[in-house]
PDB file of C-alpha atoms in Angstrom:
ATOM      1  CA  UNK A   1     -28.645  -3.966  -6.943  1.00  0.00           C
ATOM      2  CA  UNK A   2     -26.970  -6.107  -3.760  1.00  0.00           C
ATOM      3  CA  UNK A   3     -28.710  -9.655  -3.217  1.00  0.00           C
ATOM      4  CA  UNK A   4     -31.027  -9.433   0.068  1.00  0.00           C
ATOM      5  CA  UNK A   5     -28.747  -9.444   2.728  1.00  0.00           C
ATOM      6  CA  UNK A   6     -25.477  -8.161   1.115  1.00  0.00           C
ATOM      7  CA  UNK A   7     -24.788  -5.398   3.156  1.00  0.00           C
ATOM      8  CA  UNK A   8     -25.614  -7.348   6.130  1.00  0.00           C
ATOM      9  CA  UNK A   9     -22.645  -9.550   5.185  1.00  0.00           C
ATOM     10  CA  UNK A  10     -20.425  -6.438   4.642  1.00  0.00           C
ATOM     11  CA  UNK A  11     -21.040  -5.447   8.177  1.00  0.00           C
ATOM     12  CA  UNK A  12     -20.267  -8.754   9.400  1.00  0.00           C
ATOM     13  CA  UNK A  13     -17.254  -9.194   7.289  1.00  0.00           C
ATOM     14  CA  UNK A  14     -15.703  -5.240   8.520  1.00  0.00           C
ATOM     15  CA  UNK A  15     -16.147  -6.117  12.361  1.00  0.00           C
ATOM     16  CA  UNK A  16     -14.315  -9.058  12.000  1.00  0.00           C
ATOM     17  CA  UNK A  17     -11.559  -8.699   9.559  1.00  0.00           C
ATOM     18  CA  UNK A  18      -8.927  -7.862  12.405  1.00  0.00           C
ATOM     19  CA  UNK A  19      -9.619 -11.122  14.053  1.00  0.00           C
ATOM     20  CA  UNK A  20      -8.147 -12.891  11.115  1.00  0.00           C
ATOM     21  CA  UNK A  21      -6.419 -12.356   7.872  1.00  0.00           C
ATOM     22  CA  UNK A  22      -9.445 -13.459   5.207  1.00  0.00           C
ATOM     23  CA  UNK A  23      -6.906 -14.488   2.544  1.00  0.00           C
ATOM     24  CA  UNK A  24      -4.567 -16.904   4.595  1.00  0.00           C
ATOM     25  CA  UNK A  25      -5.181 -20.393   4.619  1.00  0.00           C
ATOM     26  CA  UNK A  26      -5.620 -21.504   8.479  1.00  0.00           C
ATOM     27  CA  UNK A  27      -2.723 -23.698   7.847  1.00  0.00           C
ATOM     28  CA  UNK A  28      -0.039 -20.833   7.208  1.00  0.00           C
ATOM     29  CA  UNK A  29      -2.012 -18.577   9.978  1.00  0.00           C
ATOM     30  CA  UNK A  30      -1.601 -21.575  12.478  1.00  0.00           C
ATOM     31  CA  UNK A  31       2.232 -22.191  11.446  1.00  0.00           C
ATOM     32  CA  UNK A  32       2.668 -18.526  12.522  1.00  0.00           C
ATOM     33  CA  UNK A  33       5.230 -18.577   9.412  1.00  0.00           C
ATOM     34  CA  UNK A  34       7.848 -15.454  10.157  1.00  0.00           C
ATOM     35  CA  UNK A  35      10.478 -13.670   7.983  1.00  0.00           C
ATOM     36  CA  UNK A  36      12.329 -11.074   9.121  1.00  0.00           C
ATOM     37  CA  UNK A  37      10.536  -7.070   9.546  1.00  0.00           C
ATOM     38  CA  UNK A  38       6.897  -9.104   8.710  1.00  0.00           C
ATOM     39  CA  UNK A  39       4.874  -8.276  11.079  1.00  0.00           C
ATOM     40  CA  UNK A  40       1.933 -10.817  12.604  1.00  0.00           C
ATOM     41  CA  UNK A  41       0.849  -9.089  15.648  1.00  0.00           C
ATOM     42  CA  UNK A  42      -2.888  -8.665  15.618  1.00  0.00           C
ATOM     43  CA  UNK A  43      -4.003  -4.705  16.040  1.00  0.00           C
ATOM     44  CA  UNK A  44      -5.546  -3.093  19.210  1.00  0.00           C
ATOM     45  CA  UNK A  45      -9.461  -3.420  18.916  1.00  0.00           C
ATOM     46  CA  UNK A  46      -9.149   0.292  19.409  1.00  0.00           C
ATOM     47  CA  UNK A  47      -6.586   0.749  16.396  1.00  0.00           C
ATOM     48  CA  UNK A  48      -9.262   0.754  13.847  1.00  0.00           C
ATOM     49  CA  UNK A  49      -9.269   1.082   9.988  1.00  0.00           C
ATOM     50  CA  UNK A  50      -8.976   5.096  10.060  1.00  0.00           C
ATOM     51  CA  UNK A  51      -5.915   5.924  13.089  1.00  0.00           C
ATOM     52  CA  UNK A  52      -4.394   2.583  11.797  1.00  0.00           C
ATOM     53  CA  UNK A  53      -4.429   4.295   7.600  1.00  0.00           C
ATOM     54  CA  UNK A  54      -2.937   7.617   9.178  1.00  0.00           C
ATOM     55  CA  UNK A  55      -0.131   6.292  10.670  1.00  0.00           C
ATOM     56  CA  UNK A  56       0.411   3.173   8.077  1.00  0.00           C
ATOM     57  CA  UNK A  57       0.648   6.605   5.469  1.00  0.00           C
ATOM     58  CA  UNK A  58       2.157   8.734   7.526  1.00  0.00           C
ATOM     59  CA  UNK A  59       5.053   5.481   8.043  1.00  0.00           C
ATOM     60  CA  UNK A  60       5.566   4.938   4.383  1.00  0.00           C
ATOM     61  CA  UNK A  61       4.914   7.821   2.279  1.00  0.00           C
ATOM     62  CA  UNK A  62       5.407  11.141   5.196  1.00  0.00           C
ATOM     63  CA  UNK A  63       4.591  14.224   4.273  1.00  0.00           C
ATOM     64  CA  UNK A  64       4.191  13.387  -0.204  1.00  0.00           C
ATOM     65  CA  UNK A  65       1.566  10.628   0.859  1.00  0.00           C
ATOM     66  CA  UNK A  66      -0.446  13.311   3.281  1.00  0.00           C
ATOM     67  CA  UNK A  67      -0.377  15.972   0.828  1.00  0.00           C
ATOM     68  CA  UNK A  68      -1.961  13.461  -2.215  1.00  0.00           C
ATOM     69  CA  UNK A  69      -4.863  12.826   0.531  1.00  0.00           C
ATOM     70  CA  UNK A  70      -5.053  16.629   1.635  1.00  0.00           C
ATOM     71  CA  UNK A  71      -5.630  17.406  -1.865  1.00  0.00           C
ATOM     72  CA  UNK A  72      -8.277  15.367  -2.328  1.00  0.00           C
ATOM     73  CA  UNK A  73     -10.658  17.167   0.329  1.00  0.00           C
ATOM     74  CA  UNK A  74     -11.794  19.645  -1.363  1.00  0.00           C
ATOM     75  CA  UNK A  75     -12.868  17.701  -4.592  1.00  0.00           C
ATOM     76  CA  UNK A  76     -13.288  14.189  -3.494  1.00  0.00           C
ATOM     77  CA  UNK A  77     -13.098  13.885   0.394  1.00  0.00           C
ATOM     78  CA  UNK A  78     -14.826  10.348   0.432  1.00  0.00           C
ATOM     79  CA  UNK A  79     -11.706   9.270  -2.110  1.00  0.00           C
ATOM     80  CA  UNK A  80      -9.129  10.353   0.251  1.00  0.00           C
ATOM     81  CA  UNK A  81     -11.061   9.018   3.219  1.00  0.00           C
ATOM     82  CA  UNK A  82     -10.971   5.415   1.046  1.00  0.00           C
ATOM     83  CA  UNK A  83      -7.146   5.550   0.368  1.00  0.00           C
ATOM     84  CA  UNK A  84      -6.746   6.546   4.031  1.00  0.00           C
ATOM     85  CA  UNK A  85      -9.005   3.779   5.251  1.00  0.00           C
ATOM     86  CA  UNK A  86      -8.890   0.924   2.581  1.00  0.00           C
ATOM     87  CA  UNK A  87      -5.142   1.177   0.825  1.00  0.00           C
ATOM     88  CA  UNK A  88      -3.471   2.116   4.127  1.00  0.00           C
ATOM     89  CA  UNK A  89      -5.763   0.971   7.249  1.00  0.00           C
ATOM     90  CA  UNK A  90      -6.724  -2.265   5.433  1.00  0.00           C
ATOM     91  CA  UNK A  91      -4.281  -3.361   2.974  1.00  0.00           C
ATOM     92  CA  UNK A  92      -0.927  -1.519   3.418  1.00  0.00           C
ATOM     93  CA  UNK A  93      -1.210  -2.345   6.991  1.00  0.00           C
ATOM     94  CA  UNK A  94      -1.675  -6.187   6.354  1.00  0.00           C
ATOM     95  CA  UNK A  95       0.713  -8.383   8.611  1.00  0.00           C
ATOM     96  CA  UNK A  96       1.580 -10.626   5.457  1.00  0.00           C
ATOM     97  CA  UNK A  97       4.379  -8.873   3.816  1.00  0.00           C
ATOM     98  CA  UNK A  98       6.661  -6.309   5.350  1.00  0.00           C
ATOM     99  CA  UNK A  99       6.764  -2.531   4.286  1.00  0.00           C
ATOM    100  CA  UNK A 100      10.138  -3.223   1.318  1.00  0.00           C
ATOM    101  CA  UNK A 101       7.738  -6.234   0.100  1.00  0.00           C
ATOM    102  CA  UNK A 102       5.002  -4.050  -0.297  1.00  0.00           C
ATOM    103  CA  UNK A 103       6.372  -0.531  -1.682  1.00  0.00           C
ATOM    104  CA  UNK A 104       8.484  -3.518  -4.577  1.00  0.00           C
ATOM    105  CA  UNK A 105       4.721  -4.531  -5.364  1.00  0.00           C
ATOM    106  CA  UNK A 106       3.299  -0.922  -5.332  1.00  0.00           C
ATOM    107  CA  UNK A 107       6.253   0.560  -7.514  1.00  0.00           C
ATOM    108  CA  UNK A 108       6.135  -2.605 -10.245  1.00  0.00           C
ATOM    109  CA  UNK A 109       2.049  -2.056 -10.960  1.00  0.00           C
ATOM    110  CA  UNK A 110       2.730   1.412 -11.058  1.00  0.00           C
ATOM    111  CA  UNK A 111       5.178   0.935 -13.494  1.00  0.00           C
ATOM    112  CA  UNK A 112       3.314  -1.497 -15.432  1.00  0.00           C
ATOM    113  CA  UNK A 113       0.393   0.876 -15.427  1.00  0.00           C
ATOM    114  CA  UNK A 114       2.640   3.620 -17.436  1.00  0.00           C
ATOM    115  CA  UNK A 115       0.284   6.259 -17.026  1.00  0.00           C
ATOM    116  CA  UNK A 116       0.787   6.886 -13.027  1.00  0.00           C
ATOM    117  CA  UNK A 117       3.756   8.918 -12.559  1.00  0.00           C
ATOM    118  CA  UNK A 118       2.687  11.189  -9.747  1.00  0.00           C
ATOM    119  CA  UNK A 119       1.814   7.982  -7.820  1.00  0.00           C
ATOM    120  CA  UNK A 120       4.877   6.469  -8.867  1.00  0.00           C
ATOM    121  CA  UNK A 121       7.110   9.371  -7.570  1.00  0.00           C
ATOM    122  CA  UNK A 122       5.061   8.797  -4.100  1.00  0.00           C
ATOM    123  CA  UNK A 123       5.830   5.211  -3.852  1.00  0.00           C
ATOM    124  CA  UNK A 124       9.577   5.669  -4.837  1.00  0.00           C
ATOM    125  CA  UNK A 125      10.320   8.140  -2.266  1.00  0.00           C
ATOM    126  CA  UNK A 126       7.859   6.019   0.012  1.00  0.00           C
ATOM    127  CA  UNK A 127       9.955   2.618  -0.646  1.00  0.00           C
ATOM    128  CA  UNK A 128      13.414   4.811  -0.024  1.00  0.00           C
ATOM    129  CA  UNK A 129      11.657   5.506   3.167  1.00  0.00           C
ATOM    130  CA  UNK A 130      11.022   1.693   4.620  1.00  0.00           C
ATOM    131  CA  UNK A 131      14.709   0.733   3.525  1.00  0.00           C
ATOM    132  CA  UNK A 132      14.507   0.241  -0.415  1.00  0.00           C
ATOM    133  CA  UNK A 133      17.645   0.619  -2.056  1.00  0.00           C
ATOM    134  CA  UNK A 134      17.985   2.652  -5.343  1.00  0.00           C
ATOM    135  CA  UNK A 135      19.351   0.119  -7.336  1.00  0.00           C
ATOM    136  CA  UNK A 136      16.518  -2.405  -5.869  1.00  0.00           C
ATOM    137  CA  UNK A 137      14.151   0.446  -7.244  1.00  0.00           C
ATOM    138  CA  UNK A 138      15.779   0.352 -10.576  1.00  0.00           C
ATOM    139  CA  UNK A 139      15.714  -3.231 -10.393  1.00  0.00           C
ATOM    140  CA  UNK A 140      12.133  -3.492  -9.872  1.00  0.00           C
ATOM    141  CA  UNK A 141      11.335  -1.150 -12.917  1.00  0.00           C
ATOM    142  CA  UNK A 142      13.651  -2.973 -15.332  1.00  0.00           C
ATOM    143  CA  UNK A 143      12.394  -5.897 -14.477  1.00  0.00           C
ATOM    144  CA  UNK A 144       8.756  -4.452 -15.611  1.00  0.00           C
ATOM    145  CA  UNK A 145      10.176  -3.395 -19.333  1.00  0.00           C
ATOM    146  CA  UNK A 146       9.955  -7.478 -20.012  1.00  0.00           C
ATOM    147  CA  UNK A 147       5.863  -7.077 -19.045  1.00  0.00           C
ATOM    148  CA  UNK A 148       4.666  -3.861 -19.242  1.00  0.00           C
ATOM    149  CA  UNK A 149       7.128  -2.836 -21.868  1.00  0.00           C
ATOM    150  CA  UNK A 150      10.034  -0.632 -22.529  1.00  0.00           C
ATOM    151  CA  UNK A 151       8.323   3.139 -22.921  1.00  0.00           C
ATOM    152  CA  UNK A 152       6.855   2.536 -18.773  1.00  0.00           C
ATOM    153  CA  UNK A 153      10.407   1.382 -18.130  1.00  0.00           C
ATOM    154  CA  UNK A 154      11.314   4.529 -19.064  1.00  0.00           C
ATOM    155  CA  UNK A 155       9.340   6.727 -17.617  1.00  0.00           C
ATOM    156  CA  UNK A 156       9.732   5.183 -14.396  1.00  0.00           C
ATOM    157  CA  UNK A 157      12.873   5.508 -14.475  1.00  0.00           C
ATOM    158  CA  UNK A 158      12.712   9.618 -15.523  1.00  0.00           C
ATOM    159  CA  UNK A 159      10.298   9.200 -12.384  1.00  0.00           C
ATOM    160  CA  UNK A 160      13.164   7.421 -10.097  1.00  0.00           C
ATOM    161  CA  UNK A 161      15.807   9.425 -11.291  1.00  0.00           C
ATOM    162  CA  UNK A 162      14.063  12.617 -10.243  1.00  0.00           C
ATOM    163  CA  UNK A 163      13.383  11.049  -6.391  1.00  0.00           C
ATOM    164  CA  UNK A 164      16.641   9.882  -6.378  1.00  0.00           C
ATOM    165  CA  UNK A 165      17.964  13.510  -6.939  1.00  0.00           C
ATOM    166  CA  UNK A 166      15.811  15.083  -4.332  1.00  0.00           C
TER     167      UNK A 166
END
């Protein structure tokens, strides 16, 4: 059960999250610390969570990315409205790292996870979209056989080699 006043909070803390990036010291956010393709604009306060998931989605993963969602309706529709909203319109769409940065992350915990191939293939495709390289791909999974072991290595890389072909 949330404390008295929890979800008070949570309302507080979703109109506001725009205005600054929660996780940033005030230091860095004041230094206005670049690197190349990050972006640091703020968004539109009419670009909210949902329109802002859609097109973050729609940027990195196309048409694989929209059919996962789509095919969530019918079961789960609150799911895919969460993946939409949260994972792209909150997090993927994060000024802190830029789209390559994020799809390296997203394809290494896949990997590591061993048991997420269908997201995996996504991702792959999705990080070939925003610029990846395929041997930065492979590099990323190889690099997970020294943590997550050699058998999710391997299936990631059956995974890569089958986006990589298509």
């Amino acid at each position: 059960m949330p404390a008295p006043g929890a979800s008070h909070s949570l309302r507080g803390m979703k109109s506001t999250y725009r205005e600054r990036l929660p996780d940033v010291p005030e230091s860095l956010a004041a230094a206005n610390i670049r690197s190349e393709g990050v972006r640091n604009e703020k968004a539109a306060p009419a670009d909210d969570r949902r329109s802002r998931g859609l097109r973050t989605l729609s940027e990195i993963t196309g048409e694989s990315g929209e059919r996962v969602v789509d095919s969530l309706r019918d079961i789960a529709p609150d799911l895919a409205n969460w993946i939409i909203d949260f994972s792209y319109g909150d997090v993927m769409a994060r000024p802190g790292l830029d789209r390559r940065s994020r799809q390296i992350a997203t394809i290494a915990a896949l990997t590591a996870l061993g048991n997420a191939q269908p997201q995996l293939k996504v991702h792959i495709a999705g990080a070939l979209n925003v610029g990846c390289t395929p041997q930065e791909i492979v590099e990323v999974i190889l690099q997970m056989a020294v943590f997550a072991g050699f058998p999710a290595a391997i299936n990631a890389l059956n995974v890569a080699r089958e986006v990589f072909a298509s």
